[in-house]
Every structure is written in C-alpha cells, then in structure tokens.
Coordinates of C-alpha atoms and ligand atoms in Angstrom, one line a residue:
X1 CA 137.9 87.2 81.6
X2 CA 136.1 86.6 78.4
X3 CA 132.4 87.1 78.8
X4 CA 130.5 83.7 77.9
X5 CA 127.8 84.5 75.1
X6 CA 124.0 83.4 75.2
X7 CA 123.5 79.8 73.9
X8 CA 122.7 80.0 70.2
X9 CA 118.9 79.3 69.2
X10 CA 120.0 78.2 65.9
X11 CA 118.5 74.4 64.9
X12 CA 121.1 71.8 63.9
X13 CA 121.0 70.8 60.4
X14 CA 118.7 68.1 59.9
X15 CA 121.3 65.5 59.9
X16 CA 123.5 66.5 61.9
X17 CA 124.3 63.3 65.0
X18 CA 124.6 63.5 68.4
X19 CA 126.5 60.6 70.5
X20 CA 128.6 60.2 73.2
X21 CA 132.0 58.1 73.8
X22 CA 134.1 55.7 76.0
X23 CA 136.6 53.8 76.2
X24 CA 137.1 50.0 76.8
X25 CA 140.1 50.4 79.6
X26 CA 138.2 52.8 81.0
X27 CA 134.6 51.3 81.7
X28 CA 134.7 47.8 81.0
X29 CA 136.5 46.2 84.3
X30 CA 136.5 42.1 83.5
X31 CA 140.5 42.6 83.3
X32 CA 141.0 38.7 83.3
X33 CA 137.2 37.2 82.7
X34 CA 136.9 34.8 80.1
X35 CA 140.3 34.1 78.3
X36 CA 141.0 38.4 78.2
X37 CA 144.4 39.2 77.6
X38 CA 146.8 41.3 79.6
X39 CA 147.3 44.7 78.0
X40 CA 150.0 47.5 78.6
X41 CA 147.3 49.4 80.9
X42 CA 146.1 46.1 83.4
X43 CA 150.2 45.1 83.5
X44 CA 151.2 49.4 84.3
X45 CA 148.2 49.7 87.1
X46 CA 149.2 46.1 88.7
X47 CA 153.3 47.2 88.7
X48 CA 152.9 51.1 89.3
X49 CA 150.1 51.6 91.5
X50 CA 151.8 55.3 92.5
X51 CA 152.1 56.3 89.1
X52 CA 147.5 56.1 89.8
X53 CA 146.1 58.4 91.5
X54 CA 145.0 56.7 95.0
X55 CA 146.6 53.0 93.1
X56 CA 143.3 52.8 91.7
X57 CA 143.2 50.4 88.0
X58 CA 140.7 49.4 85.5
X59 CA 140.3 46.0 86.9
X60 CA 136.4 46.6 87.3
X61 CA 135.6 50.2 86.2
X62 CA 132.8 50.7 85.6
X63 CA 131.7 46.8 84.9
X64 CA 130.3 47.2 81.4
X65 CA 132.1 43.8 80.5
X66 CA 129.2 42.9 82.9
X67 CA 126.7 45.8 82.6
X68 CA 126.6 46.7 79.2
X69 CA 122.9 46.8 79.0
X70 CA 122.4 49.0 81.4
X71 CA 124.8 51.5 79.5
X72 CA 122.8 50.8 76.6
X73 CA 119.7 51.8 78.3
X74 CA 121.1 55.0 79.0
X75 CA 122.0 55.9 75.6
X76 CA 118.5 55.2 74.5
X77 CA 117.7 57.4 77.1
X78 CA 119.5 60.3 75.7
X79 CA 118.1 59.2 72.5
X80 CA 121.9 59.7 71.2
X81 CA 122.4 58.4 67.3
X82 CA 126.1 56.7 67.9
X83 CA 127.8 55.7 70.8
X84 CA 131.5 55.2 70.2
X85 CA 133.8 52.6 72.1
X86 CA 136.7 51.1 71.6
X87 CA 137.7 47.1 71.1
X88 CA 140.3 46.1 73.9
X89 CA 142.6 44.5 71.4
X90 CA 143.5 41.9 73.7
X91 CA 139.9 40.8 74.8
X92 CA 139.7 39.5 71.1
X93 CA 143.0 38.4 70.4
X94 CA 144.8 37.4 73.7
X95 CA 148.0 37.1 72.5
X96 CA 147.9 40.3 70.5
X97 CA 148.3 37.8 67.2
X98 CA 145.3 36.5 65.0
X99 CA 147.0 33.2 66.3
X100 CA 143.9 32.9 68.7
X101 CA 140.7 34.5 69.0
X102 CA 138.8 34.6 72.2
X103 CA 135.1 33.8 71.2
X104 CA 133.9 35.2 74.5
X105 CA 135.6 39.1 74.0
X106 CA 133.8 38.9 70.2
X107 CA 130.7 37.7 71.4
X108 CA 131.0 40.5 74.3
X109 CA 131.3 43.4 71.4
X110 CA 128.8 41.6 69.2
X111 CA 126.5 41.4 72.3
X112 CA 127.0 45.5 72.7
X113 CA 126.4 45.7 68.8
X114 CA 122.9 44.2 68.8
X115 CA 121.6 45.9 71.8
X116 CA 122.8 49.5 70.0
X117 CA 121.0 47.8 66.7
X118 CA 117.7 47.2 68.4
X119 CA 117.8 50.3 70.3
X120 CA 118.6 52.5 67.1
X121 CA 122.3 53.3 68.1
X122 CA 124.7 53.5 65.4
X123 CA 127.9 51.6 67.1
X124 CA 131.1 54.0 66.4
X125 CA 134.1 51.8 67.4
X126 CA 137.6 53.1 68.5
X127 CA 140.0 49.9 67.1
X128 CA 142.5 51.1 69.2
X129 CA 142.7 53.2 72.9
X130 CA 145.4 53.2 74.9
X131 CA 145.2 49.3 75.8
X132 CA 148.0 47.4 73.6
X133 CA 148.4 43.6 74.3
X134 CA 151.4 43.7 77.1
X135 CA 152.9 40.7 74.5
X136 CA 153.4 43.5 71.6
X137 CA 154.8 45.7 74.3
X138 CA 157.6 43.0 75.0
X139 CA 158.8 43.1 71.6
X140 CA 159.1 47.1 72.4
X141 CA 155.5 48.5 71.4
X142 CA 154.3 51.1 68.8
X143 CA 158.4 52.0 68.5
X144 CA 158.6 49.0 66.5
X145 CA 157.7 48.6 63.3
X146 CA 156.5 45.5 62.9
X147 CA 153.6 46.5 64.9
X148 CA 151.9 48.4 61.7
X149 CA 151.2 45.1 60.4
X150 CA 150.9 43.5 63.6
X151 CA 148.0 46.2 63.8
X152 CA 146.7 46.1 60.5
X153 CA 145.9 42.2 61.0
X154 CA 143.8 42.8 64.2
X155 CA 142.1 45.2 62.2
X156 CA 140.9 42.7 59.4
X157 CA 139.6 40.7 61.7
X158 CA 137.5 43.2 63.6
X159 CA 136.2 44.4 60.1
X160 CA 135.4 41.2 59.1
X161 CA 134.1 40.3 62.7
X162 CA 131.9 43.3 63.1
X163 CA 131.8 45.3 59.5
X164 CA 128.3 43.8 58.1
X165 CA 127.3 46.5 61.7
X166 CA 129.2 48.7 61.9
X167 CA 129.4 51.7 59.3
X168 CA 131.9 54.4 61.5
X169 CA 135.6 53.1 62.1
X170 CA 138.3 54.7 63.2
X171 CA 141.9 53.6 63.8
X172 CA 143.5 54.7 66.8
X173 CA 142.7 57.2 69.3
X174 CA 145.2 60.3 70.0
X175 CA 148.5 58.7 69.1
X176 CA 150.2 61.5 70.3
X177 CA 148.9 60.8 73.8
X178 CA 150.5 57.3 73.2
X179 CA 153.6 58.2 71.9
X180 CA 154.8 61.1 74.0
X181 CA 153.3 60.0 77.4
X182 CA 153.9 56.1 77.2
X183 CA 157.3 56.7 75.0
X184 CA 158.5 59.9 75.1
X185 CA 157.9 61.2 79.2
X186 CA 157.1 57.5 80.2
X187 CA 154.4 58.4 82.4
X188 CA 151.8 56.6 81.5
X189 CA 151.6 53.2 80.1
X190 CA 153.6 51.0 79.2
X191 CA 156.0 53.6 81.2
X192 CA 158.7 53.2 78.5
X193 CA 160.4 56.5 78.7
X194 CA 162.8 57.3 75.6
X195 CA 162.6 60.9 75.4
X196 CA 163.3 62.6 72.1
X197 CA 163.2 59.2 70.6
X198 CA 160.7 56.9 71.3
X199 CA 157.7 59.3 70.7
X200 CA 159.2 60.0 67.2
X201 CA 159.7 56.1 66.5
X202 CA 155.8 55.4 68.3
X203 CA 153.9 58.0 65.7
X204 CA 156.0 56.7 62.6
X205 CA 154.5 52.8 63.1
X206 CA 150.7 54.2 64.4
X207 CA 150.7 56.2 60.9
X208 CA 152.0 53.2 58.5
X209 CA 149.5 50.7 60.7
X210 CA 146.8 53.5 60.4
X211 CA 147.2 53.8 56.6
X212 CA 147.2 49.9 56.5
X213 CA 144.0 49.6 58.3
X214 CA 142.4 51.7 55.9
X215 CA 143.8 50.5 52.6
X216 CA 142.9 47.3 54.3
X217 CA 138.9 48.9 54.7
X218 CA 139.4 50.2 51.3
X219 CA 140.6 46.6 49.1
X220 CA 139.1 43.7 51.3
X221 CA 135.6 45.6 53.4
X222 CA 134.6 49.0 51.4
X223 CA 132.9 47.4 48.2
X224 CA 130.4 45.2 50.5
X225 CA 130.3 46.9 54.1
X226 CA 130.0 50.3 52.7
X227 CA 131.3 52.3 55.8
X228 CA 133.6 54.8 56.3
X229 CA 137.1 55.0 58.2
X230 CA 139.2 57.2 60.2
X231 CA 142.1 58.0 62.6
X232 CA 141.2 60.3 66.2
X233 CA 143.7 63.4 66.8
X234 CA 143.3 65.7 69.7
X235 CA 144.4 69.1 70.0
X236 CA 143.7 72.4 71.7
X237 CA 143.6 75.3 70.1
X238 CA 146.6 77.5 70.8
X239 CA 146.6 80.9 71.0
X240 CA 149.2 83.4 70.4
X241 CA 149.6 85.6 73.8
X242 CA 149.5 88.5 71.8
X243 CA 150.0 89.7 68.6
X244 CA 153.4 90.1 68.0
X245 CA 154.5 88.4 65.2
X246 CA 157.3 86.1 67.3
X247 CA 154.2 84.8 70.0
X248 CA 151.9 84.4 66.0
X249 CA 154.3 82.0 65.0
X250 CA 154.8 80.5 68.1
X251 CA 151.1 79.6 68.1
X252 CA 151.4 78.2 64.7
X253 CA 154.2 75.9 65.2
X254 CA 152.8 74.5 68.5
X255 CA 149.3 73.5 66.5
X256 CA 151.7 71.9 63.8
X257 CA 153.6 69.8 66.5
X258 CA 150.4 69.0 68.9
X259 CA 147.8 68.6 65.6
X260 CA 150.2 68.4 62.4
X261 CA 152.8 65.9 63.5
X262 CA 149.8 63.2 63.1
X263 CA 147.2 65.4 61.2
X264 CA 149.7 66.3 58.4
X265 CA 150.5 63.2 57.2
X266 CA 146.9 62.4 57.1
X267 CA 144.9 64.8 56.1
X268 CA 147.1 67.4 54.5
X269 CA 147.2 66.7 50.4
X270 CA 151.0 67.0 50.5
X271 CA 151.3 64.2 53.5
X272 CA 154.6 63.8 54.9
X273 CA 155.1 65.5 58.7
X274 CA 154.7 69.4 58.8
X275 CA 158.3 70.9 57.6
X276 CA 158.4 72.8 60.7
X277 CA 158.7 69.6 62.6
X278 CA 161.1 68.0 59.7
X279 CA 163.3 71.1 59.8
X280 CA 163.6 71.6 63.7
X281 CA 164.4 68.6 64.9
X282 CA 166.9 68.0 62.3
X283 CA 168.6 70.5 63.3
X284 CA 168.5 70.1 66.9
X285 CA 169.2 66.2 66.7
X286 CA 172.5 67.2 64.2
X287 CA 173.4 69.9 67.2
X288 CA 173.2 67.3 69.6
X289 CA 175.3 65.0 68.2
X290 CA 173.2 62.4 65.9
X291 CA 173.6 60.9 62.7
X292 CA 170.7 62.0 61.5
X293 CA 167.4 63.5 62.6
X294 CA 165.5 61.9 65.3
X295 CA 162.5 62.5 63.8
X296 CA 162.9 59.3 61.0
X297 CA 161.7 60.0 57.6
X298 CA 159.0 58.5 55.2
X299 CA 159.9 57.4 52.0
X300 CA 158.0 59.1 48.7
X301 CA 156.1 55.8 48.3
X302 CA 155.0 55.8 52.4
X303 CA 153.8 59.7 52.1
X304 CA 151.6 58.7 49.3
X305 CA 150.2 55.6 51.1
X306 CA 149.6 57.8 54.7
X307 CA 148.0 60.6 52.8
X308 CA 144.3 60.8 52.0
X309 CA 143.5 57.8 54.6
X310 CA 140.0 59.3 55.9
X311 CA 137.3 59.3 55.0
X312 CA 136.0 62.7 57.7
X313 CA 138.4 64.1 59.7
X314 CA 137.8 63.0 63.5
X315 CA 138.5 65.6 66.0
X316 CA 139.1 65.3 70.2
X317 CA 139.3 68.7 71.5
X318 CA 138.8 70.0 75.4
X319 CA 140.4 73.7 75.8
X320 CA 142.4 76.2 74.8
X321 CA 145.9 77.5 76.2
X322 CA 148.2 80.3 74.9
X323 CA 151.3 79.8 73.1
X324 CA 154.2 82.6 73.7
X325 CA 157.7 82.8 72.0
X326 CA 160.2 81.8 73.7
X327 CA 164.1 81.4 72.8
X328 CA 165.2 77.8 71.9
X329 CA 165.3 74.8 74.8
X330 CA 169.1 74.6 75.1
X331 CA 170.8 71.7 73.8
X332 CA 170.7 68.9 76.4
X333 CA 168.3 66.0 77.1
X334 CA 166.3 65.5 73.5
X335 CA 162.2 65.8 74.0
X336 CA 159.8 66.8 71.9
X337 CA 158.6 69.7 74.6
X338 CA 162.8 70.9 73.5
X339 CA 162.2 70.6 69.9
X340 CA 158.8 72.0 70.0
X341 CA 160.2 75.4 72.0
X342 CA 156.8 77.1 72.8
X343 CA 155.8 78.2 76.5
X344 CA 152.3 77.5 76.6
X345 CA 150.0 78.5 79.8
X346 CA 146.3 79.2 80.2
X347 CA 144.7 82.3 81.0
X348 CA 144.1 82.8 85.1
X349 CA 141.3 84.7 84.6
X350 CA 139.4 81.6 82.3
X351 CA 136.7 79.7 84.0
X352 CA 137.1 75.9 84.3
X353 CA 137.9 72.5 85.9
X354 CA 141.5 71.5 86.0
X355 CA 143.3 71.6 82.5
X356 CA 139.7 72.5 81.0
X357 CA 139.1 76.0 80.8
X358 CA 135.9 77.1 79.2
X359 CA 137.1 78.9 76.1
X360 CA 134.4 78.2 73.4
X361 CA 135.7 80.5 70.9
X362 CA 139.1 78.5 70.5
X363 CA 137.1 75.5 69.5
X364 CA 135.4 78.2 66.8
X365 CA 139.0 79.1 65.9
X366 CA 140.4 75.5 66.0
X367 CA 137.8 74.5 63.1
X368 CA 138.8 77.5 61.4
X369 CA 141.8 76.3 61.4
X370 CA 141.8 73.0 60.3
X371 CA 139.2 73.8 57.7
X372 CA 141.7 76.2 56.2
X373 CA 144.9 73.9 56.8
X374 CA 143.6 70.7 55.4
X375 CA 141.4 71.6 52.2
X376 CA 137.8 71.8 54.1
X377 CA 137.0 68.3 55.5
X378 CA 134.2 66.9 57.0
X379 CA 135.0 67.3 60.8
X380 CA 133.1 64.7 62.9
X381 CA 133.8 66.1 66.9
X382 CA 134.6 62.8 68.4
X383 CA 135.2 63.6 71.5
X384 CA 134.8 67.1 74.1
X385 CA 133.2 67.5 77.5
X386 CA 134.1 68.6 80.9
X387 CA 135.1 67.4 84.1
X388 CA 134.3 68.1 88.0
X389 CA 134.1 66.0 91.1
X390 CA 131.1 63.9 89.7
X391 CA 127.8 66.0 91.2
X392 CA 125.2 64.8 90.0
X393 CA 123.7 68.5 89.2
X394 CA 126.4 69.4 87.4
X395 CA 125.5 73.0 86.1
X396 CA 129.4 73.8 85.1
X397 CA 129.0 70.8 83.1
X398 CA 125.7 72.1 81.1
X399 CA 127.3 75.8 80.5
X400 CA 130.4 73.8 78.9
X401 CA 128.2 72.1 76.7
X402 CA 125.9 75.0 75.9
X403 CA 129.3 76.9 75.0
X404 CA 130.7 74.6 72.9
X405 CA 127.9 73.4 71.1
X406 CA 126.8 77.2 70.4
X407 CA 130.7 77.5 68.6
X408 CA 130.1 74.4 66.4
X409 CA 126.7 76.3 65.5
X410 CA 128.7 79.3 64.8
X411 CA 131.1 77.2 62.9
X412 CA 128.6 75.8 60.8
X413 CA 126.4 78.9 60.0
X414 CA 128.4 81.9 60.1
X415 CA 131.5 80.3 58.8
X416 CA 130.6 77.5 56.7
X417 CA 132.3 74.6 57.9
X418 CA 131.2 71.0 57.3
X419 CA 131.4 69.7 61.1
X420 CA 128.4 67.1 61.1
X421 CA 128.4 65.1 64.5
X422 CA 129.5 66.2 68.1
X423 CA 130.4 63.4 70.3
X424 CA 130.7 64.0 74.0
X425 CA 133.0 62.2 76.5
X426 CA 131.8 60.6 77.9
X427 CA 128.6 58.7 78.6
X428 CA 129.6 58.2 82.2
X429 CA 132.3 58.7 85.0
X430 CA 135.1 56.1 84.3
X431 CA 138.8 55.3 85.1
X432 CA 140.3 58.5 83.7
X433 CA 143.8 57.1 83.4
X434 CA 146.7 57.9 85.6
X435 CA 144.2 60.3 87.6
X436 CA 142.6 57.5 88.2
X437 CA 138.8 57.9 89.6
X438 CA 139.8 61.0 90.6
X439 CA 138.0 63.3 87.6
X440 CA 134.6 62.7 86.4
X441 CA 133.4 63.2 83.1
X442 CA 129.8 61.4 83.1
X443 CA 126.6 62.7 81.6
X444 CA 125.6 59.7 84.1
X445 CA 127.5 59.4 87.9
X446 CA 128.9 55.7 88.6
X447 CA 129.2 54.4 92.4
X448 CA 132.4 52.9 92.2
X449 CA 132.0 51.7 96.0
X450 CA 128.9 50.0 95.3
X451 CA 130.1 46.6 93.4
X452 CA 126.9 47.2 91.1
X453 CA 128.7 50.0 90.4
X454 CA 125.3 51.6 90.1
X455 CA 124.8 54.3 87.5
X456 CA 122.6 57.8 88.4
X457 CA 121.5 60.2 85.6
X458 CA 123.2 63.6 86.3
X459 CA 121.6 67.3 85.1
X460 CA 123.6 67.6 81.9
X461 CA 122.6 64.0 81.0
X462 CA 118.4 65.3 80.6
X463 CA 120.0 68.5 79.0
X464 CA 121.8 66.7 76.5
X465 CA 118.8 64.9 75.5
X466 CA 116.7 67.6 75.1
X467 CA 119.5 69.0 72.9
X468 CA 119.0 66.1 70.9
X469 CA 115.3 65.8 71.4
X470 CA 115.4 69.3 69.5
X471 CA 118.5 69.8 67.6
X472 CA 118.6 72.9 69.7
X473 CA 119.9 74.3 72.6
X474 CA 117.0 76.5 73.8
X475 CA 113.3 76.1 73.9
X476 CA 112.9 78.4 70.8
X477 CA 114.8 77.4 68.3
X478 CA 114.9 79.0 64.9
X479 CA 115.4 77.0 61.6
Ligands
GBH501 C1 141.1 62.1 75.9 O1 142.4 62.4 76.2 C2 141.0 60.6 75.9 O2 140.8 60.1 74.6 C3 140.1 60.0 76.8 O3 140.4 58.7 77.0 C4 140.1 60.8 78.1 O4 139.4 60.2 79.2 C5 139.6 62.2 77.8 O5 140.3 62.8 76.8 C6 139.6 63.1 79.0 O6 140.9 63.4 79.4 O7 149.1 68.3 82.3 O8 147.0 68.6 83.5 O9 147.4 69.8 81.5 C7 142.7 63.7 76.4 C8 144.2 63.8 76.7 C9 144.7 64.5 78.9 C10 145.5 65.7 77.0 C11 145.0 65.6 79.8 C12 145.8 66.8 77.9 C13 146.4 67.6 80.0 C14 146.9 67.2 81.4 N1 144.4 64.9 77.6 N2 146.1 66.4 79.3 S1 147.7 68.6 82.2

C-alpha cells in the first residue's frame, strides 16, 4: 500500500480553529423529556428496531440533554475554539410548526450556549441533522415542497432565538445522506424508499429551504448579528483506478453526483445541478418510460436564488475509494447508483477501520478539487475522524489524525488553499445511526451501560489538544 508520510512540523496559521462536532440524535438521549417532539429518527428506532444494529436508539445516548456540562468540560479540556451541534428541530418546536415553542428545548440550547460562552467556545450549530419532526414526515418529508418554507420558518426562529451568540450557522447537514438513504434506498430514517425518485424530489426542497435560510440570515439577522452561514456536504474523494481516460471520467462524474448534485447549486457561480447529472438522468428517465426527467428542474429565477448562499464552503469528508468505468446500469428499477453508473471500491491493500481507509492524500486532492471547481472558497473541514471499537488508547485513531491534518497543512502551504478550521467528529462515542453503538468515533469513550453514561478521555483526545495547544503536530514546529 501507500506509505504513510511523517507528520508535517509546519505551524498552523495563526488563526486557524480547531473544534470538534456532534450531533443532537446522536448524543443527547431525553427523546420525550420536557414537551420534546417526536422526530423521524425516535419514531424509525421505536418501529424498526432490526433496521439498528443490536435494536439499539437514541432514546438516552449519550445523556447530554442531561450532561451537557460535563461535555462542555471536556471541550475546555481540549481547549478546542468551536464545538458544533446541531438543534433537534423538534425539541424547539414540537409540532415541527412555529405554532408552539417548547421553552424547555430553547432554554436546553441556550443553557449549552452560555456554558461554551464562559468557557471561550465559539458554539457552531448544525440547524438541521438527520432528526425531522415525524409530523413534517406525515405530510411526506423533504420530498415535499412545502417543507422549504416549513424549514426556513424554524430557521428564523433559531436565528432570532440564539443569533445575538452564535456567529457560525449552517443549514443542513449532508443532504445527500438524507435524501438517498431515508428516500431513495429507504434504509435509514424515515425508511421512505422511492428509488430514483424521492432522493431527486428530497435534494430539490433541502436546496430551496437552504437558500431560504440564508436570504432569511441575509435580510432579517446579517446587519445586527453579523455571523456567517452555510450548508454541510460530504464527499470522498474519488479516484480514477487508473489512468485511462474512461476510469478519469468515471472519477469525475462520481465527485459531480456525490459532491456536485448539492455543491453545484451552491457553490458553483453558474448554480443549477452539474450538467452531467441534468443530462444523464434525462436520458435514462426518457428511456424508461417518463414524461420528463426524474431529476426535476429549477427555474432561472430558483438557480439564481440557490447560488452564492455561503458564506465558506463547509466540508464532511472521511476517505477515499476508486472510481472505475463501467458500461451503463441497464434500464430497469430507476436509482441514483443506475444513473450515476460508476463501480467504486477501495483499495485492499489501504489501512483503516470499516468504510475509512486511511488515504490522507485524497483529502489533499479533494481540496484541490473543490478549490479549482468552485472559484477558491474558504473551506471550513467540518467534520473527519475515525472510527474503531472505542479503546481508549486509540493509536489508529492519532495516526488518522496526524495524516489528515499534515494534508490540510500541505493543502494550505504547498498549494495555497484557504481551508481555515478542521473540525473533528466527533467529541465522543455516540449513537452512530443505523450501526447503532456499534462504531466509536470519540476523542472521549462513553459507558453506555453505566446510566451516568460516564465519559473517559481516550489517547487521541490529549493528542488533539496538544495539537491545538501548539498549532502543531510535532514538538518542533517550524513557523
Ligand atoms: C457523517 O456521515 C455524519 O454527519 C455523522 O452524523 C456521522 O456520525 C459521521 O459522518 C460518521 O459516519 O456502505 O459501509 O461504505 C457520514 C456518512 C456514513 C457516508 C457511512 C458513507 C458509508 C457506509 N457516511 N457511509 S458503507
């Protein structure tokens, strides 16, 4: 495999922030405390408890509903400068609707807020992850429209609730993850499988309630709250498996489907959905027999609105895999993996955990890329880390970090890009979705059988801080 390379001694420019992230599904437990409402993740865990690995749910996690100071004890530990988290949408507003607002969730959040405050934390919230009201998902979820602005009202009131604090915003978190997992396959909450369909129908409202939310920041919060606002895409890097021109292209068209479906709209100065993706799957919808293309189209007025919504561009990102040419899916069952057409695999011989292989120089390539694609942003790394079975010295997990941080080092000095905060996921081991408690991703190890759900400081966790201690990532740095 690919030799790993010695950890850079290069400092971190002097601004440049360190934090780490979770999520509220996730960590916070308190499913039904205190007038919370039901969202599409408490209502999948309850009905599908073998869609979870071991039946497990978020009903406590990791109790930060209850135990919030003790996380924010840790991340003055670490001495991080943000910690993002994310509002559960229905902890404020029970119904999903600004019809009713539950005092307790806001005084929760602004609970968390002051502790951050008074402990120097910058608070960097996540409006939206994963956890939809299950009353928006009875009128059919993100696939219907009316949720933008369903959206964009839950988002006034957290600016207005929270704003005169809080200075980093973004939107949603990984639509994609939304739309082809809870619409598209089905396999993951709300388990509303439409494939070919629904995941097309699920990113067309997230961008138009994305876009609202920040013209929303931009008219009503901007002038007074002066804080910035964005939308959170993941992506891997892909790889072409070798460098023929068919497996080049390949690789191209898989980071325009997995990054560009959401990212173009965005971030690109023309807007509108990458013409790979407008082109392909009107063609395959028109071959399988529709009316028009399943991929449904933005008028003039909406690509202007979308495009130019960020104010940094905010970037999840884990590993890399390899994309290879391969003839076109037949015609049959309609799926984005059919109009996408792209075998992608990993390399056996990469080191890793899982789906995270250790490839740092695909994140190197990955900021390259986006740089290029969309004009030279500011990238803020909002999420990347690594997972194992939740030692707590956790060497594989220190080497991960030592890679990637030495590639954003690279990224920044040798190849000039403006990335200036890493974020790592996540500040401690927590309900990682439909694997359940099964994958650990903590700087810090929970005890999830000890109903204090007691938290342990792990190895990378006193590494991390001394990477921030220093801006550095050895003991002799160089400026
Ligand atoms: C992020 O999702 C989420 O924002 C966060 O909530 C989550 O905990 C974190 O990352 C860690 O997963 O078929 O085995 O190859 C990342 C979404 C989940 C996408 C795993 C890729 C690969 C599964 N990723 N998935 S596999």
């Amino acid at each position: 495999g690919e030799s790993l390379s010695e950890p850079s001694n290069k400092k971190f420019p002097e601004n440049f922030k360190f934090g780490v992230a979770t999520a509220a599904y996730q960590i916070e437990g308190g499913w039904a405390d205190d007038g919370k409402g039901v969202s599409v993740w408490d209502q999948f865990a309850h009905t599908y408890p073998d869609r979870v690995a071991n039946g497990d749910n978020g009903d406590v996690a990791c109790d930060s509903y209850h135990r919030y100071l003790e996380d924010v004890e840790m991340l003055a530990n670490m001495g991080v400068n943000h910690y993002r988290f994310s509002l559960s949408w229905p902890r404020i507003l029970p119904t999903g609707y600004t019809n009713q607002i539950n005092e307790a969730g806001v005084t929760y959040y602004k609970n968390l807020i002051s502790a951050l405050k008074e402990n120097g934390i910058e608070p960097f919230i996540t409006l939206y992850h994963g956890d939809l009201p299950q009353t928006l998902q009875d009128i059919g979820g993100w696939p219907n429209p009316l949720l933008a602005d369903i959206f964009a009202e839950f988002a006034r009131t957290a600016f207005s609730l929270f704003g005169d604090d809080v200075k980093n915003w973004t939107t949603i978190n990984e639509p994609k993850q939304t739309c082809i997992t809870g619409y598209g396959l089905g396999n993951s909450a709300p388990g509303a499988p439409a494939s070919g369909i629904g995941e097309y129908d699920c990113m067309h409202t997230l961008l138009r309630a994305h876009a609202k939310a920040y013209h929303i920041y931009d008219e009503e919060f901007r002038a007074t709250q002066n804080g910035r606002v964005s939308i959170v895409l993941d992506t891997a890097w892909f790889e072409p498996a070798s460098d023929s021109e068919d497996d080049i292209e390949a690789a191209e068209r898989a980071l325009q489907f997995e990054h560009g479906w959401c990212a173009h709209p965005v971030y690109h100065p023309d807007g509108n959905y990458p013409q790979v993706m407008i082109d392909r799957i009107a063609e395959r919808s028109q071959k399988e027999g529709f009316s028009k293309s399943r991929l449904p189209e933005f008028s003039a007025e909406e690509v202007d609105y979308i495009r130019g919504t960020f104010d940094f561009l905010s970037l999840n990102t884990y590993t890399t895999n390899l994309a290879k040419w391969t003839t076109d899916h037949e015609i049959g069952t309609p799926g984005y993996y059919a109009d996408l057409s792209v075998s992608t695999y990993q390399d056996p011989s990469w080191n890793g955990s899982a789906w995270i292989k250790v490839v740092p120089w695909g994140l190197r390539k990955l900021l390259n890329w986006i740089d290029q694609t969309y004009d030279h942003p500011e990238i803020v790394i909002t999420e990347n880390g690594y997972a194992d079975d939740g030692r707590l010295d956790d060497p594989d997990r220190i080497n991960y970090y030592a890679e990637y941080l030495t590639a954003v080092l690279e990224s920044i000095y040798e190849d000039g890009l403006n990335v200036t905060a890493y974020t790592a996921w996540s500040l401690m081991d927590n309900f990682e979705w439909t694997s359940g408690y099964t994958i650990k991703f903590g700087l810090y190890q929970v005890d999830f059988e000890n109903p204090n759900r007691t938290r342990t400081i792990k190895s990378s966790a006193d590494y991390y801080k001394n990477v921030i201690a220093n801006k550095c990532l050895v003991d002799t740095c160089e400026e």
